Short mmCIF file of C-alpha atoms in Angstrom, two decimals:
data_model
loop_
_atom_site.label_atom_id
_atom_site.label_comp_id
_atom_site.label_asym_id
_atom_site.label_seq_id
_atom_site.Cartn_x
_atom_site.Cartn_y
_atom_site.Cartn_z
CA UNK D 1 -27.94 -75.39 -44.46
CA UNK D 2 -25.68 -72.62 -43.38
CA UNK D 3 -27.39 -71.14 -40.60
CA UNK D 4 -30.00 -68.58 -41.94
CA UNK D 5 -29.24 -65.27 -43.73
CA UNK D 6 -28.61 -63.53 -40.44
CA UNK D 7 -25.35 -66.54 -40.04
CA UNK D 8 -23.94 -65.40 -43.34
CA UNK D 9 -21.13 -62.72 -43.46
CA UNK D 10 -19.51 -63.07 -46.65
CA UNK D 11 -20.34 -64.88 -50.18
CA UNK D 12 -17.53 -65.38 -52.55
CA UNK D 13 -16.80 -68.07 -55.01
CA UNK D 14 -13.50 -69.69 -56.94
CA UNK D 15 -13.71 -71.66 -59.69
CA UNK D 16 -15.05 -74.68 -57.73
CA UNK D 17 -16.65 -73.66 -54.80
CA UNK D 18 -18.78 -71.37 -52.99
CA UNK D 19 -17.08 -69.62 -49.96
CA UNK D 20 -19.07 -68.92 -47.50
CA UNK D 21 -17.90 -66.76 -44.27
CA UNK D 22 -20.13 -67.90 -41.42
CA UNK D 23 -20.63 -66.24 -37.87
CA UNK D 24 -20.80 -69.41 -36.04
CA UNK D 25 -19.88 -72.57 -38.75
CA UNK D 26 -21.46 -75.05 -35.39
CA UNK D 27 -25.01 -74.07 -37.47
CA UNK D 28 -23.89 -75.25 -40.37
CA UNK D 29 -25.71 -78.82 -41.74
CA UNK D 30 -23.74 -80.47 -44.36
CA UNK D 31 -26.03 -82.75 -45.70
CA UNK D 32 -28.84 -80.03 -46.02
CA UNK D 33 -25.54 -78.28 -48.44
CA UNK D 34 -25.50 -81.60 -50.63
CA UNK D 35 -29.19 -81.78 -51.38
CA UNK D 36 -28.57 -78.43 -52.92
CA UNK D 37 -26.54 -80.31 -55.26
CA UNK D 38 -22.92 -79.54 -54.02
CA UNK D 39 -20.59 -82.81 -54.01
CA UNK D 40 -18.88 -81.63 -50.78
CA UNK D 41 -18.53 -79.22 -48.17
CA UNK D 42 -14.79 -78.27 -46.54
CA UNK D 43 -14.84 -76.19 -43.70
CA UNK D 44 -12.18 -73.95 -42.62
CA UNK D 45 -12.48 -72.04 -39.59
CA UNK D 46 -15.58 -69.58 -40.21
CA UNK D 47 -15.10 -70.79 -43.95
CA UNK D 48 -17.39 -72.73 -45.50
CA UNK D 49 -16.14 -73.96 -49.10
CA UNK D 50 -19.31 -75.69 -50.86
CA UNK D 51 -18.43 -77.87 -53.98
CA UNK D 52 -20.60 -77.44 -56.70
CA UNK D 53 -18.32 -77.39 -59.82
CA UNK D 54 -18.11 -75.06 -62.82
CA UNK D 55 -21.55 -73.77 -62.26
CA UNK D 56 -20.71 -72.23 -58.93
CA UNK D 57 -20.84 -69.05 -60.31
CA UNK D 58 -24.20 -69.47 -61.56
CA UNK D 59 -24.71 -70.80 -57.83
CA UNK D 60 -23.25 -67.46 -56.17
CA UNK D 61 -24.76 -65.03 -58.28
CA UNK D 62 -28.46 -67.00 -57.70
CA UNK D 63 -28.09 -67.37 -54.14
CA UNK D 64 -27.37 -63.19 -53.59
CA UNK D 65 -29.80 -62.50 -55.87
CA UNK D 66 -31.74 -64.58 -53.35
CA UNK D 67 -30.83 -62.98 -50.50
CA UNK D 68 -31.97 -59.48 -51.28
CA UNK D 69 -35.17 -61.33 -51.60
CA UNK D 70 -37.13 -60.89 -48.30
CA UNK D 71 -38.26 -64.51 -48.57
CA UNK D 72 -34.42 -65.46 -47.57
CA UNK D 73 -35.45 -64.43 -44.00
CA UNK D 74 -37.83 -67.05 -43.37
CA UNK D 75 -36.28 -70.14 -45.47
CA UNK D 76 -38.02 -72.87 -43.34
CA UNK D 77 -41.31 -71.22 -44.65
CA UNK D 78 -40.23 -71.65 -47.96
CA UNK D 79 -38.82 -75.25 -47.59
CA UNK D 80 -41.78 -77.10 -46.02
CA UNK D 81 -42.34 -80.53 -47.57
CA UNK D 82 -40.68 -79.81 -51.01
CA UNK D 83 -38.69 -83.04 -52.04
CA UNK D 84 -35.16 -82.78 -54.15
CA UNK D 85 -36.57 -84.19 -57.75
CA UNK D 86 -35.36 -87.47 -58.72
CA UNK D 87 -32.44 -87.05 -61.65
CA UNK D 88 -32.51 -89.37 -64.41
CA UNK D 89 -29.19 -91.62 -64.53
CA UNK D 90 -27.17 -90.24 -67.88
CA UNK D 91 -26.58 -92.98 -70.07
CA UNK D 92 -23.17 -94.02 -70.24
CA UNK D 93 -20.67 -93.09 -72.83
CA UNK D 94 -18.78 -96.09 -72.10
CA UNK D 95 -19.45 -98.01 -75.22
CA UNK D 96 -18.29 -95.00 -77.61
CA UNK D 97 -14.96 -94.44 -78.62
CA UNK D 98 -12.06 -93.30 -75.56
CA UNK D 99 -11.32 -89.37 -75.24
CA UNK D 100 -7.77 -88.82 -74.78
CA UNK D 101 -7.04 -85.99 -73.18
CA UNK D 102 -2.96 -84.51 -73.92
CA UNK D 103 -1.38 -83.04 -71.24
CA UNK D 104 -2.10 -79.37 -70.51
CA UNK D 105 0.98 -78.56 -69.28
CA UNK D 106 5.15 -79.31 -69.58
CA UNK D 107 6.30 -80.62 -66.28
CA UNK D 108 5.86 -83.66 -63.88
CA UNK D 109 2.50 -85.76 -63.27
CA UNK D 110 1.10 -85.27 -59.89
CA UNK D 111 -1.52 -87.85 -59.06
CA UNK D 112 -4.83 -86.49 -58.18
CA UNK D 113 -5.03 -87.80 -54.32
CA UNK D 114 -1.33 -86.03 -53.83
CA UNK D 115 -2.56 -82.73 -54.74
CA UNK D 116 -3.01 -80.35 -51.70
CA UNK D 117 -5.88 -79.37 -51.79
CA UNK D 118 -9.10 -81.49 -50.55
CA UNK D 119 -11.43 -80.26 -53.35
CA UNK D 120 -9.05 -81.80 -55.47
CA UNK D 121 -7.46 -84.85 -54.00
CA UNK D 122 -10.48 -86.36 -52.76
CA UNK D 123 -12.19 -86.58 -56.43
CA UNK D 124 -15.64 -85.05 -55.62
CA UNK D 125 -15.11 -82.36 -58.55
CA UNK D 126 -14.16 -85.63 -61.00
CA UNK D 127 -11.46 -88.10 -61.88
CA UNK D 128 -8.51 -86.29 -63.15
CA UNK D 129 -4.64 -85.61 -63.00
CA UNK D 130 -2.71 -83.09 -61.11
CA UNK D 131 0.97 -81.68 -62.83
CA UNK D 132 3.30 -79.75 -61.15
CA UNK D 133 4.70 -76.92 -63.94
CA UNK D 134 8.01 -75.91 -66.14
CA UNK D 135 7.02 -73.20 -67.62
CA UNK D 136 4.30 -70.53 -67.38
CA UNK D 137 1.97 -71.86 -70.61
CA UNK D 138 -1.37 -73.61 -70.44
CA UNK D 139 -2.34 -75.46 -73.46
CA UNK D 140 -5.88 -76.87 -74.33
CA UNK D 141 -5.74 -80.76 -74.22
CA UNK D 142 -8.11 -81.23 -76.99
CA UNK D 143 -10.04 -80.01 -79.70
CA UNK D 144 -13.34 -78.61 -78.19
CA UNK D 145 -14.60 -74.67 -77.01
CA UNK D 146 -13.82 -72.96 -74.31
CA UNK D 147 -16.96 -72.84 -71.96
CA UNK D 148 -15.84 -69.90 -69.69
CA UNK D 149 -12.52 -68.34 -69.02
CA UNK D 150 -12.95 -67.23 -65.28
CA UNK D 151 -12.86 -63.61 -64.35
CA UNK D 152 -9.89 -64.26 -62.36
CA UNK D 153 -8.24 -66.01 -65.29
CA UNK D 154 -6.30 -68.83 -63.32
CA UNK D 155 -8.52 -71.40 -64.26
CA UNK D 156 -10.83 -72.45 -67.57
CA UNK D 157 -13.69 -74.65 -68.30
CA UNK D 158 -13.53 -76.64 -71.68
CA UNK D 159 -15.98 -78.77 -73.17
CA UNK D 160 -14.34 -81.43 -76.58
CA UNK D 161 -16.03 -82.30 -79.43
CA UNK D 162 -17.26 -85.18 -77.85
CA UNK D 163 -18.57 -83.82 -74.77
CA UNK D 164 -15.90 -84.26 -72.33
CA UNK D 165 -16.58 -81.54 -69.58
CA UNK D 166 -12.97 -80.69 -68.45
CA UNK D 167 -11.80 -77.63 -65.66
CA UNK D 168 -8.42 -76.67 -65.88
CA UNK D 169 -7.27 -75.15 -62.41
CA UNK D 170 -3.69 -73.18 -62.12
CA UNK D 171 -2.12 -73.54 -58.68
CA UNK D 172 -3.96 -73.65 -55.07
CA UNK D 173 -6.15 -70.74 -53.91
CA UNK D 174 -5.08 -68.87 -56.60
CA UNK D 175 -8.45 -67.17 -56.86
CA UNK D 176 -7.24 -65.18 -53.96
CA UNK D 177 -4.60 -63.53 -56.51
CA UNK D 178 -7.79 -62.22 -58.44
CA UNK D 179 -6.17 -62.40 -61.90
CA UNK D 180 -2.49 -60.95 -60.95
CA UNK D 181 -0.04 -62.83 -62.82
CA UNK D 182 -2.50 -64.30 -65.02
CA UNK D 183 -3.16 -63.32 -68.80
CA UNK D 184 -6.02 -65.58 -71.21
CA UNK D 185 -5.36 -66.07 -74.63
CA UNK D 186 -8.77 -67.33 -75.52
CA UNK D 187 -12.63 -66.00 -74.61
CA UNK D 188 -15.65 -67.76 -73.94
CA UNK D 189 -17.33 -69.77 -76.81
CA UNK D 190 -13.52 -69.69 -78.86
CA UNK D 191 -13.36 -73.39 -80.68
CA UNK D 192 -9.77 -74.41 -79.82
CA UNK D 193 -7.71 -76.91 -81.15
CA UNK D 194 -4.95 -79.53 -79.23
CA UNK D 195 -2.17 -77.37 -78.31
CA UNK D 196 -3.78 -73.88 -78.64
CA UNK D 197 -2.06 -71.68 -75.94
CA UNK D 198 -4.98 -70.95 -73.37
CA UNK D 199 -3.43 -68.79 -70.37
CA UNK D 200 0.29 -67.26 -69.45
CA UNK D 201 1.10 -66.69 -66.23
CA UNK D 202 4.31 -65.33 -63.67
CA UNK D 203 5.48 -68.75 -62.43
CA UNK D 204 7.78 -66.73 -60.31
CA UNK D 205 5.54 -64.06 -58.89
CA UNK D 206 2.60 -66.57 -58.28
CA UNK D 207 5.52 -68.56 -56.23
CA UNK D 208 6.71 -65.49 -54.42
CA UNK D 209 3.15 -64.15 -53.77
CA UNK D 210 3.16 -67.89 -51.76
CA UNK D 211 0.97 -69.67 -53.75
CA UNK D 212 1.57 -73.41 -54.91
CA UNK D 213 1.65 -73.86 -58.93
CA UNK D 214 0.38 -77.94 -59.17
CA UNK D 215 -2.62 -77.29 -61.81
CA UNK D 216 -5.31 -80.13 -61.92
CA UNK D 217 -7.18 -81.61 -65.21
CA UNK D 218 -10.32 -82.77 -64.61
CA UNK D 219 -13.34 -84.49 -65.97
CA UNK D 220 -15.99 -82.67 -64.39
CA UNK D 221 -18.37 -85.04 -65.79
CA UNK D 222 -16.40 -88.29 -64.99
CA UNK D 223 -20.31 -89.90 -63.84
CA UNK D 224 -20.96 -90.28 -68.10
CA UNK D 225 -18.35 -92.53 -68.31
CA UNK D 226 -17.28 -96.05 -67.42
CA UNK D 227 -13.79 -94.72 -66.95
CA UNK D 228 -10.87 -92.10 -65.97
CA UNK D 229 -7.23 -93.24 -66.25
CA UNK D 230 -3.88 -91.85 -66.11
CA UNK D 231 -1.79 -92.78 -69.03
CA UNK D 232 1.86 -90.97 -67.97
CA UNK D 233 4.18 -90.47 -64.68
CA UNK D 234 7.06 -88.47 -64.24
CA UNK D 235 7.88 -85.70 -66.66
CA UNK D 236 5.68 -85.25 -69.59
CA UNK D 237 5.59 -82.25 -72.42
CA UNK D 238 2.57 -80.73 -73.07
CA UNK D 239 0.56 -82.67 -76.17
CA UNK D 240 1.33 -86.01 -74.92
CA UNK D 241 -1.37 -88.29 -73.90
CA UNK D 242 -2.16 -88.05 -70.26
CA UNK D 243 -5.62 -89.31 -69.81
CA UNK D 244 -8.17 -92.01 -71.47
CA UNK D 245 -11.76 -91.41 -71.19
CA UNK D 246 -13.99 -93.89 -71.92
#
């Protein structure tokens, strides 16, 4: 879907999406890109952004161990008739008890669709709420673990004790300050608790480095439930209830 190895410059990954740098992003085939599993494809210029979630950097680190392969030069060959495999529908969680999920954050509720960035706003990562920060503390929005801190430390995957899949993404393109201004307080695997202070970061010298702060909560596995819906607007502290999952 992008072109063939020789149409690949540059792999990269944030804590969403593959980036791709193409040579020429006309040989690009977006719906070859969602078989693959990604939810969504943005493209940016020679950028390719690919959606695929949390796992992406299971994604990256398979597909360039794949391209030192020398079967990545003939991929058609390797394609031929092979058929995506059917996934079995989840059952839905929607007759167990809502998750409420506390805000993650102080500051002001951003909805989801207002958030500028497209991976985001349009909802193909999950259902979720956006808010726009006070202060420079990220705080765990339920009991649960903490599935992977990312290497760049501006955003967190969390699972709760009731299986709730949740990402928790600082600012926009953030990745791109590749952990500056950003310190974790937890490591992978940690059981957390409501509350538990997660990351600290330099509100001021993420603003002055030009980067926007509005940090997204979402339920990366919104397709197990019946349900995603905001319960605040306007200001809210961090521990109050922000979203019911059911």
């Amino acid at each position: 879907g992008l072109g063939g190895k020789e149409n690949i410059s540059d792999v990269d990954c944030c804590a969403t999406r593959l980036r791709i740098t193409v040579v020429n992003p006309d040989l690009v085939q977006d719906n070859l890109l969602k078989e693959s599993g990604a939810s969504g494809v943005i493209h940016k210029g020679n950028g390719v952004q690919i959606i695929y979630g949390p796992q992406v950097s299971v994604v990256k680190s398979n597909f360039e161990d794949f391209l030192d392969t020398a079967a990545s030069n003939d991929v058609d060959a390797l394609l031929g008739d092979t058929q995506a495999p059917v996934q079995e529908k989840k059952a839905s969680k929607s007759e167990s008890k809502p998750t409420e999920l506390h805000s993650h954050l102080n500051g002001t509720i951003v909805p989801l669709e207002n958030v500028e960035d497209e991976a985001f706003s349009s909802k193909v990562l999950g259902e979720g709420v956006a808010i726009e920060p006070k202060d420079n503390k990220l705080y765990a929005p339920c009991d649960g673990k903490v599935d992977m801190v990312f290497d760049t430390k501006h955003a967190i995957n969390l699972v709760s004790n009731d299986g709730c899949e949740i990402l928790l993404h600082i600012g926009i393109d953030t990745v791109k300050l590749d952990g500056k201004f950003f310190e974790a307080h937890v490591t992978d695997g940690q059981e957390i608790h409501k509350g538990d202070l997660l990351i600290s970061f330099d509100i001021n010298g993420i603003k002055e480095a030009g980067f926007k702060l509005t940090t997204p909560m979402i339920v990366c596995n919104t397709d197990d439930y019946s349900s995603v819906n905001v319960t605040a607007k306007g200001d809210v502290k961090a521990g109050q209830t922000v979203l019911s999952v059911k």
